[in-house]
């Protein structure tokens, strides 16, 4: 006879945790311990507790407890009113409700809170055994909305006949219910109730065991399931196995069907989540005795261990069972306890207690086995790195834009950190001007793209310039879609040449010709603008083919020929500044942008050979505005008309020079 032992037989995480908590309290010996219902569905185990002074009570017994009593709440949890009663009476209690069951309590309470806030008509549908203590505890968490408990699809169909189709239905399951039944109910409910949310709350221990027992049943002539007769998960294992193979449900070795076993070639063995290892061991040893040429329990266990050992480098999802300051213990569903040291967490500075909690699901990578101690070192850092690398590859292939913080300036570039990855950005791809210091980028949040990856060294090169280039292109496209003649922009002077100034309009540069900068005649644009100045410009011309834009800066509002009439009329006296000298006279600025001519004959009350004999550039003199010609845009000024004649004035030069002005 060949015996196939399920690698997932025996205490699950929740039961082991509860038993360990109880064991600690017994050893402490400070209180008289009372369990609210049996801790596990195993008669032998429960009897051993009684022998050690632990008493099993019902809720009705709470009134008669001694003062030093400690009430122990088992993995199933208890209804909220019972907890409230314990607290009202000041009875000390230790809550060993399995974290997976607690999670269902939280879902019900949170969904109820949200439904009340949204004013939604809500019904909870719970797949489970209506008399099971876990179900009673879950039901008690919904105070305002009904909880319909169904055992399977038949009952769901009956409920659906009279139920409100439009109500918001929330589907949950008892942790140990059948996975297949849950799937059937979900498929039916999807059509029956359009407004439905499903929480798959079946414990993965249950799921794994059910899958495992199915595999064993397919290879066996008989399956033996060991566990209490009232244990829900054990009963589920029996029913799953029975669908495939002949199955017997026993509580202990004494109940083994000896005659039947002798006729079987291959016998599978599995056990419920509350069956102690000692009971499984006895069952295997008894079976071995029946066929004394079979392996011992230790050999079976070793074989099971071998089968259950995950490969080094393999990723395994387990459950956090303990959190210490320097390491986290993980139940990997095998006989080895996973040890996750803080050095194997992505950030070794992480506060483990704040980041990991008992009952959390965690995926780790197998590193190194220590068989004598029954432990295996695991790493989360490597799992994160592997996931990260997949993400990096995806971002590289899709060209996605990522964002991160500059964490270091190194030789040749900078390092940018994003979540758990660090990228090198060469100086030429930082977007900083060539040769500029990169120090000011330190600490900045930057957007970047991955432009090169090295799958062997798991390194990625990123470019900030690429993102800037794309942003610039997008701005350009937007600009060209919106630009039109006369549109006004506020731009920044980017550069100055002898013939004009280039202005950045936000992604696109335009040119303001020197003559468009000012109404004054300029020798250089630098007389009125500097690089970095913010100036207002308007579009004069657009060439969409060459993508060139001519801009104007001076406007009619600042046209001096429009301003002049408000300031001066012919006959007015003005103080002006000499701006240039010629042989036939001197030009003086009347108002900014308009220069008038003081003809040589009008400079003094005597004959002079050269204007420079009397005037110098920069002199301020008083003049009379003799004439303003708006058509020819010329202004004639006279100093002489304000002076007393010393001698008869010479006739004006035979050929009069032009009375000129500004442009
Ligand atoms: S079977 Fe799952 S839910 Fe139940 S006690 Fe064990 S770990 Fe918790």
XYZ file of C-alpha atoms and ligand atoms in Angstrom:
671
model
C 0.000 0.000 0.000
C 1.308 3.406 -1.011
C 0.393 6.342 1.246
C 0.104 9.853 -0.168
C 0.192 12.452 2.606
C -1.129 15.906 1.723
C 1.537 18.550 2.167
C -1.111 20.858 3.630
C -2.449 18.567 6.344
C -2.670 19.809 9.921
C -2.959 23.117 11.748
C -3.505 26.158 9.579
C -1.997 29.530 10.395
C -5.063 30.769 12.309
C -5.387 27.652 14.473
C -1.658 27.444 15.145
C -1.669 31.091 16.205
C -4.628 30.526 18.549
C -3.113 27.379 20.048
C 0.196 29.177 20.643
C -1.586 32.104 22.323
C -3.504 29.718 24.552
C -0.374 27.744 25.346
C 1.372 30.937 26.493
C -1.525 31.805 28.804
C -1.558 28.306 30.293
C 2.189 28.497 30.957
C 1.826 31.977 32.461
C -0.701 30.472 34.890
C -1.978 33.840 36.137
C -5.634 33.422 35.265
C -8.266 30.754 35.212
C -8.855 30.162 31.501
C -12.280 29.651 29.943
C -12.723 29.074 26.228
C -15.926 30.245 24.581
C -16.518 27.031 22.644
C -13.862 24.460 21.771
C -10.617 25.903 20.423
C -10.406 23.255 17.701
C -12.625 20.424 16.535
C -10.541 17.676 18.010
C -11.773 15.726 20.962
C -8.364 14.447 22.099
C -6.896 17.922 22.061
C -9.871 19.347 23.923
C -9.648 16.654 26.556
C -5.962 17.470 27.082
C -6.939 21.109 27.679
C -9.458 20.054 30.312
C -6.725 18.062 32.023
C -4.610 21.249 32.112
C -7.400 23.225 33.775
C -8.874 25.004 30.763
C -12.655 24.983 30.902
C -15.018 25.191 27.956
C -18.059 27.443 28.530
C -21.071 28.810 26.680
C -22.159 32.454 26.534
C -24.756 31.770 29.245
C -21.938 30.957 31.690
C -20.410 34.455 31.542
C -22.399 35.593 34.604
C -20.838 32.971 36.848
C -17.138 33.434 36.080
C -14.606 33.991 38.889
C -12.863 37.370 39.193
C -9.510 36.198 37.800
C -11.124 34.614 34.749
C -9.608 34.972 31.295
C -12.037 34.280 28.450
C -10.341 32.970 25.336
C -12.017 33.774 22.003
C -11.293 31.081 19.403
C -10.473 31.533 15.685
C -14.152 31.652 14.631
C -14.691 34.892 16.559
C -17.816 35.680 18.554
C -20.861 37.913 17.948
C -20.369 41.611 18.743
C -23.016 41.634 21.523
C -20.985 38.991 23.384
C -17.847 41.156 23.157
C -19.899 44.114 24.411
C -21.123 41.988 27.284
C -17.581 40.939 28.231
C -16.525 44.581 28.229
C -19.541 45.737 30.228
C -18.827 43.113 32.866
C -15.114 43.972 32.910
C -14.147 40.401 32.078
C -10.606 40.011 30.715
C -10.591 38.307 27.340
C -8.004 37.278 24.782
C -9.246 37.584 21.216
C -7.670 34.893 19.008
C -10.147 35.407 16.166
C -8.309 34.530 12.960
C -7.223 37.699 11.108
C -9.013 36.368 7.999
C -12.302 36.238 9.907
C -11.658 39.687 11.357
C -11.209 40.951 7.828
C -14.774 39.850 6.977
C -16.077 41.703 10.054
C -14.349 44.846 8.796
C -15.790 44.464 5.283
C -19.339 44.192 6.636
C -18.917 47.171 8.947
C -17.286 49.341 6.283
C -19.839 48.451 3.580
C -22.675 49.150 6.006
C -21.185 52.534 6.871
C -20.874 53.450 3.180
C -24.399 52.256 2.334
C -25.860 54.298 5.186
C -23.952 57.360 4.018
C -25.121 56.835 0.407
C -28.689 55.911 1.422
C -28.480 52.600 -0.491
C -30.872 49.692 0.051
C -28.342 46.970 0.891
C -28.441 43.220 1.487
C -25.496 41.104 2.594
C -25.538 37.559 1.220
C -23.291 35.225 3.176
C -22.442 31.783 1.834
C -22.029 29.560 4.859
C -23.576 27.393 7.518
C -26.174 29.496 9.345
C -25.425 27.794 12.685
C -21.641 28.033 12.450
C -20.097 30.320 15.116
C -18.023 32.167 12.501
C -21.212 32.930 10.545
C -23.019 34.106 13.703
C -20.122 36.469 14.412
C -20.157 37.893 10.874
C -23.947 38.337 10.882
C -23.722 40.337 14.115
C -21.517 42.949 12.411
C -24.397 44.197 10.228
C -26.624 46.266 12.501
C -28.821 48.069 9.956
C -29.025 45.834 6.890
C -30.174 42.213 6.556
C -27.721 39.331 6.160
C -29.116 36.420 4.158
C -27.202 33.229 4.909
C -27.274 30.651 2.122
C -25.704 27.216 2.112
C -25.377 27.044 -1.669
C -26.820 27.755 -5.096
C -30.245 26.157 -4.342
C -30.892 28.510 -1.466
C -29.615 31.475 -3.462
C -32.074 30.693 -6.257
C -34.923 30.474 -3.736
C -33.924 33.791 -2.191
C -33.650 35.467 -5.614
C -37.302 34.684 -6.440
C -38.600 37.167 -3.862
C -35.627 39.506 -3.561
C -35.424 43.088 -4.785
C -33.364 42.913 -8.000
C -32.244 46.504 -7.683
C -30.969 46.315 -4.109
C -27.221 46.589 -3.623
C -26.088 43.001 -2.877
C -22.815 42.274 -1.155
C -21.665 38.656 -1.428
C -19.302 37.147 1.138
C -18.380 33.656 2.197
C -17.574 31.826 5.395
C -13.781 31.300 5.320
C -14.060 27.523 5.084
C -16.806 27.173 2.508
C -16.507 25.274 -0.750
C -14.705 27.207 -3.469
C -16.758 25.472 -6.180
C -20.057 26.453 -4.512
C -18.864 30.050 -4.166
C -18.069 30.197 -7.886
C -21.487 28.765 -8.775
C -23.247 31.354 -6.588
C -21.192 34.228 -8.030
C -22.000 33.192 -11.597
C -25.697 33.045 -10.786
C -25.717 36.323 -8.811
C -24.010 38.262 -11.619
C -27.164 37.854 -13.724
C -29.733 37.859 -10.948
C -28.601 41.091 -9.267
C -27.123 43.811 -11.457
C -25.898 45.864 -8.534
C -23.601 43.408 -6.783
C -20.165 43.323 -5.271
C -18.309 40.070 -4.479
C -15.770 39.630 -1.703
C -14.045 36.283 -2.046
C -13.403 35.712 1.656
C -12.673 32.008 1.441
C -9.399 31.492 3.275
C -6.653 30.445 0.889
C -5.715 27.707 3.366
C -9.118 26.201 2.629
C -8.699 26.699 -1.090
C -5.203 25.203 -1.151
C -6.297 22.212 0.900
C -9.303 21.580 -1.283
C -7.135 21.713 -4.411
C -4.548 19.504 -2.779
C -7.048 16.886 -1.696
C -8.446 16.819 -5.233
C -4.947 16.027 -6.582
C -4.452 13.265 -4.014
C -7.921 11.824 -4.617
C -7.203 11.532 -8.331
C -4.176 9.305 -7.593
C -5.701 7.193 -4.809
C -8.047 4.219 -4.388
C -9.159 5.527 -1.009
C -8.781 8.871 0.784
C -8.678 9.193 4.568
C -9.595 12.609 5.938
C -8.657 13.169 9.574
C -10.489 15.773 11.644
C -13.336 16.562 13.988
C -16.840 15.578 12.905
C -18.080 19.160 13.401
C -15.116 20.833 11.702
C -16.447 22.785 8.733
C -13.238 22.750 6.693
C -12.741 19.015 7.354
C -16.268 18.276 6.134
C -15.572 20.306 2.991
C -12.424 18.264 2.341
C -14.493 15.099 2.672
C -17.105 16.302 0.204
C -14.480 17.476 -2.332
C -12.657 14.152 -2.122
C -15.871 12.130 -2.342
C -16.637 13.635 -5.742
C -13.506 11.879 -7.086
C -12.694 8.895 -4.942
C -13.969 6.682 -2.118
C -13.412 8.671 1.091
C -13.595 8.027 4.819
C -13.755 10.659 7.537
C -12.094 9.660 10.815
C -11.287 11.554 13.999
C -8.215 9.499 14.946
C -6.192 6.342 14.233
C -8.624 4.148 16.128
C -11.300 4.854 13.533
C -9.187 3.690 10.561
C -11.105 1.109 8.429
C -8.459 -1.617 8.699
C -10.096 -4.213 6.473
C -10.747 -1.743 3.715
C -7.204 -0.375 3.838
C -5.630 -3.806 3.272
C -7.321 -4.054 -0.103
C -6.160 -0.657 -1.387
C -3.049 -0.022 -3.451
C -2.810 3.733 -2.904
C -4.339 5.621 0.021
C -4.384 9.410 0.273
C -4.343 11.152 3.653
C -5.345 14.699 4.417
C -6.522 16.500 7.518
C -8.584 19.480 8.560
C -7.044 22.785 9.621
C -7.659 21.979 13.282
C -6.130 18.505 13.344
C -2.951 18.335 15.464
C 0.209 16.851 13.912
C 0.251 14.201 16.664
C -3.106 12.826 15.471
C -1.963 12.720 11.827
C 1.255 11.036 12.913
C -0.666 8.316 14.742
C -2.898 7.723 11.728
C 0.110 7.293 9.413
C 1.923 5.014 11.858
C -1.131 2.829 12.243
C -1.513 2.623 8.487
C 2.152 1.676 8.217
C 1.625 -1.075 10.750
C -1.247 -2.395 8.692
C 1.252 -2.790 5.853
C 4.502 -3.014 7.777
C 6.612 -2.683 4.705
C 5.512 0.918 4.271
C 7.378 4.083 5.223
C 7.343 5.360 8.814
C 5.607 8.585 9.669
C 8.968 10.341 9.773
C 9.792 9.024 6.313
C 6.376 10.080 5.065
C 6.837 13.470 6.613
C 10.286 13.736 5.055
C 8.835 12.739 1.690
C 6.035 15.249 2.106
C 8.633 17.825 3.097
C 10.660 17.094 0.011
C 7.606 17.472 -2.157
C 6.533 20.617 -0.434
C 9.967 22.251 -0.592
C 9.901 25.184 -2.927
C 12.906 25.696 -5.157
C 15.520 28.294 -4.209
C 14.707 31.376 -6.273
C 11.002 30.477 -6.431
C 8.433 33.086 -5.376
C 5.976 31.909 -2.730
C 2.973 33.647 -1.223
C 2.546 33.087 2.492
C 1.012 34.607 5.588
C 2.820 36.754 8.155
C 2.683 34.928 11.485
C 4.988 37.053 13.683
C 6.684 40.439 13.400
C 9.839 41.239 15.362
C 12.078 44.300 15.254
C 14.666 42.533 13.092
C 12.700 39.856 11.225
C 9.283 38.704 10.076
C 8.099 35.085 10.228
C 6.086 33.796 7.321
C 3.909 30.682 7.027
C 4.704 29.441 3.508
C 2.257 26.532 3.618
C 5.190 24.115 3.973
C 6.892 22.638 6.994
C 9.630 25.290 6.894
C 8.992 28.631 8.547
C 10.032 31.501 6.321
C 12.356 34.032 7.979
C 12.440 37.457 6.390
C 15.292 39.511 7.894
C 15.052 43.312 7.752
C 18.049 43.316 5.392
C 15.909 41.520 2.811
C 13.200 44.182 2.791
C 13.582 46.814 0.027
C 14.433 49.579 2.458
C 16.455 48.054 5.284
C 15.556 51.094 7.435
C 11.882 50.071 7.259
C 10.107 49.777 10.595
C 8.967 46.160 10.308
C 6.208 46.531 12.910
C 4.686 49.404 10.957
C 4.959 47.718 7.564
C 3.977 44.117 8.302
C 1.070 42.740 10.290
C 0.153 39.266 11.423
C -2.280 37.824 8.881
C -0.946 39.889 5.952
C -0.404 38.021 2.719
C 3.185 38.418 1.533
C 5.132 37.171 -1.480
C 8.775 36.306 -0.860
C 11.599 34.550 -2.692
C 13.115 31.348 -1.291
C 16.815 31.918 -0.478
C 18.346 29.231 1.714
C 17.045 26.213 3.647
C 18.120 25.292 7.129
C 16.543 21.842 7.517
C 17.755 21.041 11.070
C 16.082 24.210 12.336
C 13.086 23.874 10.026
C 13.494 27.378 8.632
C 14.076 28.908 5.249
C 15.547 32.355 4.662
C 13.421 34.425 2.305
C 13.720 37.786 0.585
C 11.100 40.365 -0.248
C 13.660 42.740 -1.707
C 14.327 40.336 -4.571
C 10.612 39.893 -5.308
C 10.193 43.669 -5.412
C 13.273 44.018 -7.609
C 11.943 41.402 -10.030
C 8.542 43.096 -10.177
C 10.279 46.407 -10.589
C 12.343 45.171 -13.475
C 9.164 44.003 -15.260
C 7.719 47.448 -14.683
C 10.887 49.066 -16.050
C 10.763 46.895 -19.159
C 7.093 47.780 -19.695
C 7.807 51.492 -19.271
C 10.723 51.219 -21.714
C 8.632 49.401 -24.309
C 5.592 51.654 -23.966
C 7.631 54.888 -23.778
C 5.734 55.889 -20.635
C 6.741 59.033 -18.796
C 7.767 58.368 -15.187
C 8.547 60.797 -12.422
C 11.064 60.641 -9.633
C 13.405 62.624 -7.453
C 17.032 63.489 -8.162
C 18.850 61.738 -5.327
C 22.440 62.076 -6.373
C 24.746 64.041 -8.668
C 27.528 61.745 -9.828
C 30.312 61.808 -12.369
C 28.763 62.126 -15.791
C 25.165 62.638 -14.724
C 22.550 62.242 -12.026
C 20.621 59.425 -10.314
C 16.851 59.623 -10.164
C 14.884 57.443 -7.728
C 11.362 56.313 -8.492
C 9.594 53.916 -6.062
C 12.049 51.027 -5.691
C 14.196 51.754 -8.744
C 17.058 54.140 -9.451
C 17.868 55.399 -12.951
C 21.027 56.957 -14.372
C 20.516 60.108 -16.437
C 23.679 61.113 -18.362
C 24.478 64.845 -18.193
C 23.673 65.210 -21.900
C 20.121 63.933 -21.268
C 19.357 66.010 -18.186
C 18.125 68.978 -20.198
C 20.695 71.212 -18.486
C 22.869 73.361 -20.793
C 26.136 71.735 -21.869
C 28.811 72.103 -19.237
C 26.419 73.542 -16.628
C 26.623 72.324 -13.042
C 24.030 69.660 -12.249
C 24.070 70.432 -8.516
C 20.975 72.679 -8.677
C 18.963 69.632 -9.842
C 19.569 67.795 -6.566
C 16.273 67.063 -4.784
C 14.143 68.168 -7.732
C 11.121 66.147 -8.894
C 11.680 65.371 -12.573
C 9.775 63.639 -15.349
C 11.752 61.221 -17.495
C 11.608 58.384 -19.992
C 13.625 55.198 -20.027
C 15.744 55.249 -23.177
C 18.001 52.224 -22.705
C 17.907 49.055 -20.627
C 20.471 46.391 -19.914
C 18.518 43.201 -19.110
C 21.668 41.388 -17.966
C 22.893 44.007 -15.515
C 19.313 45.109 -14.798
C 20.198 48.730 -15.390
C 18.203 51.467 -17.034
C 19.269 54.784 -18.569
C 16.743 57.614 -18.512
C 16.339 60.930 -20.290
C 14.769 64.096 -18.942
C 15.595 65.877 -22.205
C 13.314 63.516 -24.094
C 10.353 64.592 -21.941
C 11.271 68.259 -22.314
C 11.519 67.790 -26.075
C 8.062 66.221 -26.172
C 6.632 68.963 -23.991
C 8.161 71.589 -26.279
C 6.736 69.868 -29.333
C 3.284 69.766 -27.759
C 3.518 73.471 -26.908
C 4.604 74.240 -30.476
C 1.669 72.356 -31.942
C -0.703 74.159 -29.607
C 0.866 77.488 -30.529
C 0.579 76.918 -34.283
C -3.018 75.801 -33.908
C -3.934 79.026 -32.108
C -1.661 81.726 -33.559
C -3.152 84.526 -35.728
C -2.145 87.965 -36.940
C -2.536 90.725 -34.319
C -2.719 88.208 -31.467
C -0.915 89.636 -28.453
C 1.613 87.592 -26.464
C 3.784 88.173 -23.470
C 7.177 86.715 -24.295
C 10.701 86.614 -22.996
C 13.644 88.054 -24.934
C 15.874 85.081 -25.710
C 18.598 86.694 -27.807
C 19.518 89.967 -29.469
C 21.135 90.524 -32.876
C 22.048 93.734 -34.740
C 18.770 93.596 -36.658
C 16.300 92.627 -33.948
C 15.363 90.616 -30.868
C 14.159 87.003 -30.683
C 11.310 86.463 -28.275
C 10.169 83.135 -26.782
C 6.390 83.035 -26.971
C 6.111 79.769 -25.021
C 7.617 77.001 -27.128
C 8.020 79.066 -30.322
C 10.355 82.000 -31.025
C 9.399 85.066 -33.050
C 11.539 88.004 -34.217
C 10.934 91.680 -33.517
C 12.812 93.695 -36.123
C 14.816 96.627 -34.757
C 12.441 99.086 -36.429
C 9.507 97.426 -34.650
C 10.989 97.741 -31.220
C 10.713 101.481 -30.804
C 9.487 104.643 -32.500
C 12.970 105.989 -31.953
C 15.758 105.285 -34.399
C 17.858 102.617 -32.697
C 21.435 101.756 -33.357
C 20.979 98.451 -31.520
C 17.973 96.588 -30.051
C 19.983 96.516 -26.814
C 19.049 100.183 -26.357
C 15.502 99.142 -25.425
C 15.534 95.423 -24.484
C 17.834 92.985 -22.717
C 17.962 89.180 -22.755
C 15.473 87.860 -20.144
C 13.131 90.871 -20.372
C 9.435 90.069 -20.465
C 7.808 92.155 -23.200
C 4.432 92.420 -24.852
C 4.436 91.741 -28.584
C 1.853 91.178 -31.271
C 1.943 89.022 -34.372
C 2.589 91.012 -37.556
C 3.141 88.196 -40.033
C 3.016 84.403 -39.995
C 4.714 82.093 -42.456
C 3.259 78.656 -41.783
C 5.564 77.000 -44.332
C 8.834 78.232 -42.911
C 7.220 78.517 -39.474
C 8.606 82.029 -39.045
C 6.815 84.738 -37.150
C 7.402 88.485 -37.358
C 6.462 90.390 -34.263
C 5.833 93.988 -33.420
C 6.477 95.666 -30.122
C 5.824 99.400 -30.749
C 2.125 100.199 -31.105
C 0.000 103.111 -32.279
C -0.707 103.947 -28.665
C 2.949 104.833 -28.230
C 3.319 106.537 -31.650
C 4.969 109.929 -30.820
C 3.237 111.632 -33.771
C -0.039 110.893 -32.023
C 1.249 112.109 -28.696
C 2.894 115.278 -30.051
C -0.290 117.378 -30.609
C -1.169 116.952 -26.940
C 2.256 118.238 -25.927
C 3.310 120.965 -28.405
C 1.871 123.343 -30.987
C 3.739 125.696 -33.317
C 4.777 128.761 -31.302
C 5.295 126.830 -28.050
C 8.568 127.131 -26.155
C 10.319 123.871 -25.230
C 13.440 122.705 -23.477
C 15.162 120.143 -25.690
C 18.320 118.088 -25.710
C 20.784 118.177 -28.618
C 21.080 114.652 -30.023
C 23.174 115.189 -33.182
C 25.052 117.866 -35.061
C 25.436 118.362 -38.828
C 26.974 121.108 -40.951
C 23.552 122.598 -41.583
C 22.190 122.492 -38.091
C 21.495 120.524 -34.924
C 18.840 117.917 -34.120
C 17.171 118.058 -30.732
C 14.747 115.629 -29.084
C 11.371 117.316 -28.659
C 9.660 114.243 -27.204
C 10.949 110.637 -27.211
C 10.773 109.506 -30.835
C 10.666 112.974 -32.456
C 13.711 115.095 -33.134
C 13.364 118.572 -34.582
C 15.939 120.508 -36.646
C 17.469 123.760 -35.424
C 18.791 125.093 -38.690
C 22.285 126.689 -38.516
C 20.657 130.046 -39.177
C 18.362 129.497 -36.149
C 21.010 128.581 -33.626
C 22.327 132.033 -32.768
C 21.569 135.705 -33.366
C 24.751 136.034 -35.313
C 26.324 134.194 -38.163
C 28.118 131.011 -37.194
C 30.333 128.835 -39.352
C 29.497 125.513 -37.753
C 26.772 124.411 -35.254
C 29.483 122.731 -33.214
C 30.951 126.131 -32.485
C 27.930 126.823 -30.309
C 26.366 123.472 -29.395
C 27.492 120.087 -28.198
C 25.598 116.801 -28.109
C 23.776 116.541 -24.793
C 23.306 120.284 -24.340
C 19.887 121.328 -23.094
C 18.618 124.479 -24.807
C 15.405 126.432 -25.083
C 13.731 126.578 -28.490
C 10.594 127.796 -30.112
C 8.572 125.207 -32.031
C 8.435 127.011 -35.327
C 6.606 124.454 -37.450
C 5.181 120.918 -37.188
C 4.482 119.176 -40.486
C 2.521 116.013 -39.809
C 2.527 114.962 -43.448
C 6.289 115.036 -43.921
C 6.778 114.325 -40.221
C 9.234 117.197 -39.794
C 9.609 119.685 -36.962
C 11.470 122.999 -37.213
C 12.898 124.546 -34.071
C 14.568 127.877 -33.421
C 16.858 129.102 -30.677
C 17.415 132.416 -32.403
C 13.768 133.502 -32.198
C 14.175 133.583 -28.436
C 17.339 135.757 -28.591
C 17.874 139.515 -29.142
C 19.447 140.145 -32.547
C 23.076 141.330 -32.134
C 23.620 142.105 -35.790
C 21.550 141.700 -38.930
C 20.968 138.100 -39.450
C 22.494 136.489 -42.400
C 20.159 135.126 -44.916
C 19.563 131.450 -44.506
C 21.710 129.215 -46.539
C 20.728 129.256 -50.131
C 20.074 125.587 -50.138
C 18.087 124.679 -47.099
C 18.906 121.383 -45.518
C 15.962 119.090 -44.732
C 14.118 119.884 -41.527
C 14.090 116.359 -40.339
C 12.821 114.315 -37.456
C 12.641 110.884 -36.254
C 11.393 108.210 -38.476
S -8.831 27.994 8.058
Fe -8.163 30.014 7.445
S -9.667 31.359 8.322
Fe -9.881 29.432 9.383
S -8.594 29.663 11.147
Fe -7.393 28.675 9.579
S -6.302 30.403 8.597
Fe -8.010 31.265 9.745
